Short mmCIF file of C-alpha atoms and ligand atoms in Angstrom, two decimals:
data_model
loop_
_atom_site.label_atom_id
_atom_site.label_comp_id
_atom_site.label_asym_id
_atom_site.label_seq_id
_atom_site.Cartn_x
_atom_site.Cartn_y
_atom_site.Cartn_z
CA UNK D 1 -0.01 0.00 0.01
CA UNK D 2 1.46 3.36 -0.97
CA UNK D 3 1.84 6.06 1.71
CA UNK D 4 -0.59 8.97 1.34
CA UNK D 5 1.30 12.21 0.87
CA UNK D 6 -0.85 15.21 1.83
CA UNK D 7 -0.89 18.12 -0.62
CA UNK D 8 -0.73 21.77 0.37
CA UNK D 9 -3.91 22.78 -1.48
CA UNK D 10 -5.87 19.58 -2.11
CA UNK D 11 -8.29 20.17 -4.94
CA UNK D 12 -10.97 17.88 -3.52
CA UNK D 13 -10.82 19.21 0.06
CA UNK D 14 -14.22 19.12 1.67
CA UNK D 15 -15.68 16.76 -1.00
CA UNK D 16 -17.50 13.61 0.10
CA UNK D 17 -16.93 10.58 -2.06
CA UNK D 18 -18.64 7.18 -1.98
CA UNK D 19 -16.51 4.50 -3.69
CA UNK D 20 -18.13 1.13 -4.40
CA UNK D 21 -16.02 -1.85 -5.56
CA UNK D 22 -12.95 -2.23 -3.37
CA UNK D 23 -12.07 -5.91 -3.06
CA UNK D 24 -8.38 -5.46 -2.35
CA UNK D 25 -5.48 -3.02 -2.93
CA UNK D 26 -5.39 -3.95 -6.65
CA UNK D 27 -9.01 -2.88 -7.24
CA UNK D 28 -9.63 0.06 -9.56
CA UNK D 29 -11.95 1.34 -6.88
CA UNK D 30 -9.02 1.45 -4.44
CA UNK D 31 -7.07 3.53 -6.94
CA UNK D 32 -9.98 5.96 -7.11
CA UNK D 33 -10.43 6.14 -3.33
CA UNK D 34 -6.73 6.62 -2.75
CA UNK D 35 -6.45 9.38 -5.35
CA UNK D 36 -9.52 11.19 -3.96
CA UNK D 37 -8.10 10.95 -0.44
CA UNK D 38 -4.71 12.22 -1.53
CA UNK D 39 -6.52 15.17 -3.06
CA UNK D 40 -8.38 15.93 0.17
CA UNK D 41 -11.76 14.21 -0.17
CA UNK D 42 -13.49 12.40 2.68
CA UNK D 43 -14.40 8.79 1.84
CA UNK D 44 -17.11 6.23 2.23
CA UNK D 45 -16.33 2.75 0.99
CA UNK D 46 -18.14 -0.60 0.83
CA UNK D 47 -17.24 -4.29 0.93
CA UNK D 48 -19.18 -7.13 -0.70
CA UNK D 49 -19.80 -9.35 2.33
CA UNK D 50 -18.34 -10.74 5.55
CA UNK D 51 -15.70 -12.67 3.59
CA UNK D 52 -14.49 -9.50 1.87
CA UNK D 53 -14.58 -7.35 5.08
CA UNK D 54 -11.12 -8.35 6.49
CA UNK D 55 -9.49 -7.34 3.18
CA UNK D 56 -11.33 -4.06 2.77
CA UNK D 57 -11.46 -2.79 6.39
CA UNK D 58 -7.63 -2.22 6.73
CA UNK D 59 -7.66 -0.29 3.40
CA UNK D 60 -10.59 1.81 4.60
CA UNK D 61 -8.63 2.55 7.77
CA UNK D 62 -5.52 3.52 5.86
CA UNK D 63 -7.62 5.87 3.80
CA UNK D 64 -9.31 7.37 6.94
CA UNK D 65 -12.70 6.43 5.49
CA UNK D 66 -15.60 7.86 7.52
CA UNK D 67 -17.82 4.98 6.31
CA UNK D 68 -17.07 1.30 5.64
CA UNK D 69 -20.27 -0.62 4.95
CA UNK D 70 -21.43 -3.90 3.49
CA UNK D 71 -22.96 -3.76 0.00
CA UNK D 72 -24.00 -6.62 -2.23
CA UNK D 73 -26.24 -5.00 -4.83
CA UNK D 74 -28.09 -8.31 -5.20
CA UNK D 75 -29.22 -8.15 -1.53
CA UNK D 76 -32.44 -6.25 -1.10
CA UNK D 77 -32.11 -3.12 1.05
CA UNK D 78 -28.33 -3.01 1.24
CA UNK D 79 -27.94 -0.19 -1.29
CA UNK D 80 -30.60 1.88 0.46
CA UNK D 81 -28.85 1.28 3.82
CA UNK D 82 -25.57 2.64 2.42
CA UNK D 83 -27.22 5.83 1.15
CA UNK D 84 -29.09 6.21 4.48
CA UNK D 85 -25.71 6.08 6.19
CA UNK D 86 -24.25 8.63 3.80
CA UNK D 87 -27.20 10.95 4.49
CA UNK D 88 -26.87 10.52 8.27
CA UNK D 89 -23.06 11.02 8.28
CA UNK D 90 -22.55 13.74 5.67
CA UNK D 91 -26.01 14.97 4.80
CA UNK D 92 -24.76 15.22 1.22
CA UNK D 93 -22.53 13.64 -1.41
CA UNK D 94 -20.23 15.02 -4.13
CA UNK D 95 -18.68 12.00 -5.86
CA UNK D 96 -19.96 8.47 -6.58
CA UNK D 97 -17.83 5.69 -8.08
CA UNK D 98 -19.43 2.46 -9.35
CA UNK D 99 -16.55 0.04 -9.92
CA UNK D 100 -18.34 -3.29 -9.85
CA UNK D 101 -19.12 -5.94 -12.42
CA UNK D 102 -20.24 -9.53 -12.39
CA UNK D 103 -21.13 -12.38 -14.66
CA UNK D 104 -21.41 -16.06 -13.65
CA UNK D 105 -18.10 -17.75 -14.59
CA UNK D 106 -19.67 -20.28 -17.03
CA UNK D 107 -21.45 -17.46 -18.89
CA UNK D 108 -18.38 -15.23 -18.85
CA UNK D 109 -16.08 -17.85 -20.22
CA UNK D 110 -18.32 -19.03 -23.05
CA UNK D 111 -19.22 -17.03 -26.18
CA UNK D 112 -22.15 -14.62 -26.19
CA UNK D 113 -24.29 -17.17 -28.14
CA UNK D 114 -23.99 -19.62 -25.29
CA UNK D 115 -24.69 -17.12 -22.46
CA UNK D 116 -27.68 -18.26 -20.39
CA UNK D 117 -30.67 -15.90 -20.04
CA UNK D 118 -30.20 -15.97 -16.26
CA UNK D 119 -26.46 -15.17 -16.56
CA UNK D 120 -27.14 -12.34 -18.98
CA UNK D 121 -29.79 -10.90 -16.59
CA UNK D 122 -27.51 -11.10 -13.52
CA UNK D 123 -24.57 -9.53 -15.39
CA UNK D 124 -26.81 -6.63 -16.51
CA UNK D 125 -28.36 -6.18 -13.10
CA UNK D 126 -25.08 -6.15 -11.06
CA UNK D 127 -22.95 -4.36 -13.67
CA UNK D 128 -25.45 -1.86 -15.11
CA UNK D 129 -28.78 -1.51 -13.39
CA UNK D 130 -27.16 -1.21 -9.96
CA UNK D 131 -25.53 1.98 -11.25
CA UNK D 132 -28.90 3.42 -12.26
CA UNK D 133 -30.25 2.56 -8.82
CA UNK D 134 -27.22 4.16 -7.17
CA UNK D 135 -27.63 7.30 -9.27
CA UNK D 136 -31.27 7.58 -8.20
CA UNK D 137 -30.27 7.38 -4.51
CA UNK D 138 -27.21 9.58 -4.89
CA UNK D 139 -28.77 12.44 -6.91
CA UNK D 140 -30.91 13.91 -4.06
CA UNK D 141 -27.77 14.01 -1.88
CA UNK D 142 -25.80 15.90 -4.54
CA UNK D 143 -27.40 19.19 -3.56
CA UNK D 144 -24.38 21.24 -4.79
CA UNK D 145 -24.01 19.18 -7.92
CA UNK D 146 -21.68 16.24 -8.24
CA UNK D 147 -19.94 13.71 -10.39
CA UNK D 148 -20.72 10.02 -10.92
CA UNK D 149 -18.42 7.45 -12.48
CA UNK D 150 -18.91 3.89 -13.80
CA UNK D 151 -16.08 1.64 -15.00
CA UNK D 152 -16.43 0.43 -18.57
CA UNK D 153 -14.02 -1.19 -21.01
CA UNK D 154 -13.04 -0.91 -24.66
CA UNK D 155 -14.97 -4.13 -25.32
CA UNK D 156 -18.13 -1.95 -25.11
CA UNK D 157 -17.49 -0.47 -28.55
CA UNK D 158 -15.04 -2.86 -30.18
CA UNK D 159 -14.96 -6.65 -30.22
CA UNK D 160 -12.33 -7.86 -27.76
CA UNK D 161 -11.90 -11.63 -28.03
CA UNK D 162 -12.86 -13.40 -24.77
CA UNK D 163 -14.75 -10.37 -23.37
CA UNK D 164 -17.98 -12.19 -24.37
CA UNK D 165 -21.17 -11.16 -22.55
CA UNK D 166 -19.35 -8.24 -20.86
CA UNK D 167 -19.14 -6.45 -24.27
CA UNK D 168 -22.92 -5.85 -24.50
CA UNK D 169 -23.03 -5.28 -20.75
CA UNK D 170 -20.46 -2.49 -20.89
CA UNK D 171 -22.15 -1.01 -23.99
CA UNK D 172 -25.34 -0.80 -21.96
CA UNK D 173 -23.39 0.78 -19.07
CA UNK D 174 -21.96 3.49 -21.33
CA UNK D 175 -25.39 4.21 -22.81
CA UNK D 176 -26.89 4.34 -19.27
CA UNK D 177 -24.25 6.93 -18.33
CA UNK D 178 -25.18 9.10 -21.35
CA UNK D 179 -28.89 9.01 -20.47
CA UNK D 180 -28.14 9.70 -16.80
CA UNK D 181 -25.91 12.62 -17.82
CA UNK D 182 -28.81 13.98 -19.81
CA UNK D 183 -31.35 13.54 -16.98
CA UNK D 184 -29.11 14.79 -14.20
CA UNK D 185 -27.30 17.58 -16.06
CA UNK D 186 -29.90 20.18 -15.06
CA UNK D 187 -29.11 19.45 -11.36
CA UNK D 188 -25.40 20.10 -11.94
CA UNK D 189 -24.59 16.41 -11.77
CA UNK D 190 -22.15 15.05 -14.35
CA UNK D 191 -21.91 11.38 -15.24
CA UNK D 192 -18.92 9.66 -16.86
CA UNK D 193 -18.10 6.18 -18.06
CA UNK D 194 -14.39 5.55 -17.58
CA UNK D 195 -12.66 3.06 -19.79
CA UNK D 196 -9.42 1.85 -18.24
CA UNK D 197 -6.91 -0.29 -20.12
CA UNK D 198 -6.45 -3.81 -18.87
CA UNK D 199 -5.32 -4.05 -15.23
CA UNK D 200 -4.40 -7.19 -13.30
CA UNK D 201 -7.26 -7.33 -10.78
CA UNK D 202 -9.40 -10.10 -9.34
CA UNK D 203 -12.28 -9.39 -11.73
CA UNK D 204 -9.89 -9.52 -14.70
CA UNK D 205 -8.63 -12.94 -13.63
CA UNK D 206 -11.99 -14.35 -14.66
CA UNK D 207 -11.31 -13.48 -18.33
CA UNK D 208 -9.72 -16.18 -20.53
CA UNK D 209 -6.20 -15.35 -21.80
CA UNK D 210 -6.09 -12.04 -19.87
CA UNK D 211 -2.28 -12.01 -19.96
CA UNK D 212 -2.43 -11.86 -23.75
CA UNK D 213 -4.61 -8.79 -23.49
CA UNK D 214 -2.06 -7.14 -21.16
CA UNK D 215 0.80 -7.89 -23.62
CA UNK D 216 -1.22 -6.60 -26.55
CA UNK D 217 -2.10 -3.43 -24.66
CA UNK D 218 1.49 -2.60 -23.81
CA UNK D 219 2.62 -3.32 -27.38
CA UNK D 220 -0.13 -1.18 -28.94
CA UNK D 221 -0.25 1.72 -26.47
CA UNK D 222 1.30 4.89 -27.90
CA UNK D 223 2.68 5.66 -24.48
CA UNK D 224 4.30 2.22 -24.37
CA UNK D 225 3.15 1.32 -20.87
CA UNK D 226 0.23 -0.26 -19.13
CA UNK D 227 -1.92 1.99 -16.95
CA UNK D 228 -2.21 1.48 -13.18
CA UNK D 229 -5.05 2.09 -10.76
CA UNK D 230 -3.63 5.47 -9.67
CA UNK D 231 -3.91 6.65 -13.30
CA UNK D 232 -7.60 5.77 -13.25
CA UNK D 233 -8.09 7.36 -9.85
CA UNK D 234 -6.44 10.67 -10.84
CA UNK D 235 -8.35 10.83 -14.14
CA UNK D 236 -11.59 10.52 -12.15
CA UNK D 237 -10.35 13.07 -9.65
CA UNK D 238 -9.77 15.56 -12.44
CA UNK D 239 -13.31 15.01 -13.82
CA UNK D 240 -14.62 15.61 -10.31
CA UNK D 241 -13.06 19.07 -10.10
CA UNK D 242 -14.51 22.31 -11.37
CA UNK D 243 -11.77 22.26 -14.04
CA UNK D 244 -14.02 19.71 -15.82
CA UNK D 245 -17.32 21.41 -15.06
CA UNK D 246 -18.55 21.48 -18.69
CA UNK D 247 -17.70 17.85 -19.38
CA UNK D 248 -20.32 15.13 -19.03
CA UNK D 249 -21.57 11.91 -20.59
CA UNK D 250 -18.60 11.01 -22.73
CA UNK D 251 -16.39 7.98 -22.05
CA UNK D 252 -12.88 8.82 -20.87
CA UNK D 253 -10.34 6.24 -21.95
CA UNK D 254 -7.47 5.83 -19.46
CA UNK D 255 -5.54 3.33 -21.58
CA UNK D 256 -2.26 4.93 -22.72
CA UNK D 257 -3.96 5.60 -26.10
CA UNK D 258 -4.69 1.98 -27.10
CA UNK D 259 -8.23 2.99 -28.24
CA UNK D 260 -6.96 5.31 -30.98
CA UNK D 261 -5.04 2.55 -32.73
CA UNK D 262 -6.51 0.76 -35.82
N1 NAD T 301 -9.30 -4.93 -14.54
C1 NAD T 301 -9.50 -4.48 -15.78
O1 NAD T 301 -8.71 -4.78 -16.68
C2 NAD T 301 -10.65 -3.57 -16.08
C3 NAD T 301 -10.61 -2.83 -17.28
C4 NAD T 301 -11.70 -2.00 -17.51
C5 NAD T 301 -12.81 -1.96 -16.68
N2 NAD T 301 -12.81 -2.76 -15.55
C6 NAD T 301 -13.98 -2.64 -14.68
O2 NAD T 301 -13.60 -2.07 -13.43
C7 NAD T 301 -14.48 -2.43 -12.47
C8 NAD T 301 -13.79 -2.88 -11.21
O3 NAD T 301 -13.13 -4.12 -11.45
P1 NAD T 301 -11.64 -4.37 -11.00
O4 NAD T 301 -10.91 -4.76 -12.23
O5 NAD T 301 -11.14 -3.34 -10.11
O6 NAD T 301 -11.76 -5.80 -10.19
P2 NAD T 301 -12.07 -6.07 -8.63
O7 NAD T 301 -12.30 -7.55 -8.57
O8 NAD T 301 -11.02 -5.52 -7.80
O9 NAD T 301 -13.46 -5.28 -8.40
C9 NAD T 301 -14.66 -5.77 -8.76
C10 NAD T 301 -15.61 -5.45 -7.64
O10 NAD T 301 -16.96 -5.81 -7.95
C11 NAD T 301 -17.56 -6.12 -6.73
N3 NAD T 301 -18.84 -6.85 -6.91
C12 NAD T 301 -19.09 -7.94 -7.71
N4 NAD T 301 -20.36 -8.32 -7.54
C13 NAD T 301 -20.95 -7.42 -6.67
C14 NAD T 301 -22.23 -7.23 -6.10
N5 NAD T 301 -23.23 -8.12 -6.31
N6 NAD T 301 -22.49 -6.24 -5.25
C15 NAD T 301 -21.48 -5.33 -4.95
N7 NAD T 301 -20.21 -5.44 -5.45
C16 NAD T 301 -19.94 -6.46 -6.28
C17 NAD T 301 -16.54 -7.03 -6.06
O11 NAD T 301 -16.79 -7.20 -4.70
C18 NAD T 301 -15.23 -6.23 -6.33
O12 NAD T 301 -15.03 -5.29 -5.29
C19 NAD T 301 -15.47 -3.45 -13.10
O13 NAD T 301 -16.62 -2.81 -13.55
C20 NAD T 301 -14.64 -3.93 -14.26
O14 NAD T 301 -15.47 -4.46 -15.32
C21 NAD T 301 -11.74 -3.54 -15.25
#
């Protein structure tokens, strides 16, 4: 775990950020939480269940998180309980990060044609609809405006071999972000899909031949390097500042430029 170096004039000082999706220190959500904290924000984080708690709690502590709550979006009432706690603790919210995705292993590892109806439904519910539900609960708390993020991937717009059902799922997530950006724009709330390049995380380990994807990314990236979770976190942090106040809805690629290549 990297030490947190305080900045003299942190650009997110006073901001309240809820970050959903930390499983461990390799999680993209952890990169976001850590960047926000280093830039002065106060944090709320969640963990999936009792099994995940011992891995997430020490990270929450290291980040001085004000809230560390259980959240499985498939469990009725847990999402509402998290936002109740946010309301009681802070009375408002400035930043929301949705960094979760799921598809049953057998559906993820087979082609789209072979994906079961149930697997497709669960993947869409956990990876997309949960963001819409979060946005609905978060928006009333963003009384001074705010920024919402959801993690997508290049497989949303281009065919990435082995990404399978997650391609259509991420395409739906990006479209959901655009429609939420449209509906929430009048309240000063901006919504961004973020599209990180491949990162070695637990979720990624469920994809077949993921190491090939990493090699290909580093070979094709104009910057010649893979991205890390801090890169994703600081890109989100920038979008959460007033410097990005007229930006909303579009997907930001944090991939070293891989997406521009033919
Ligand atoms: N790793 C990559 O290469 C990569 C690239 C682009 C986008 N993404 C996306 O980034 C996001 C975060 O993934 P990651 O790579 O950091 O992996 P990760 O395994 O660290 O994070 C995935 C998180 O999803 C959570 N989750 C799964 N089902 C859930 C449920 N029912 N309720 C609540 N939380 C649930 C897990 O607990 C975990 O914290 C995902 O949306 C993923 O698709 C990952």
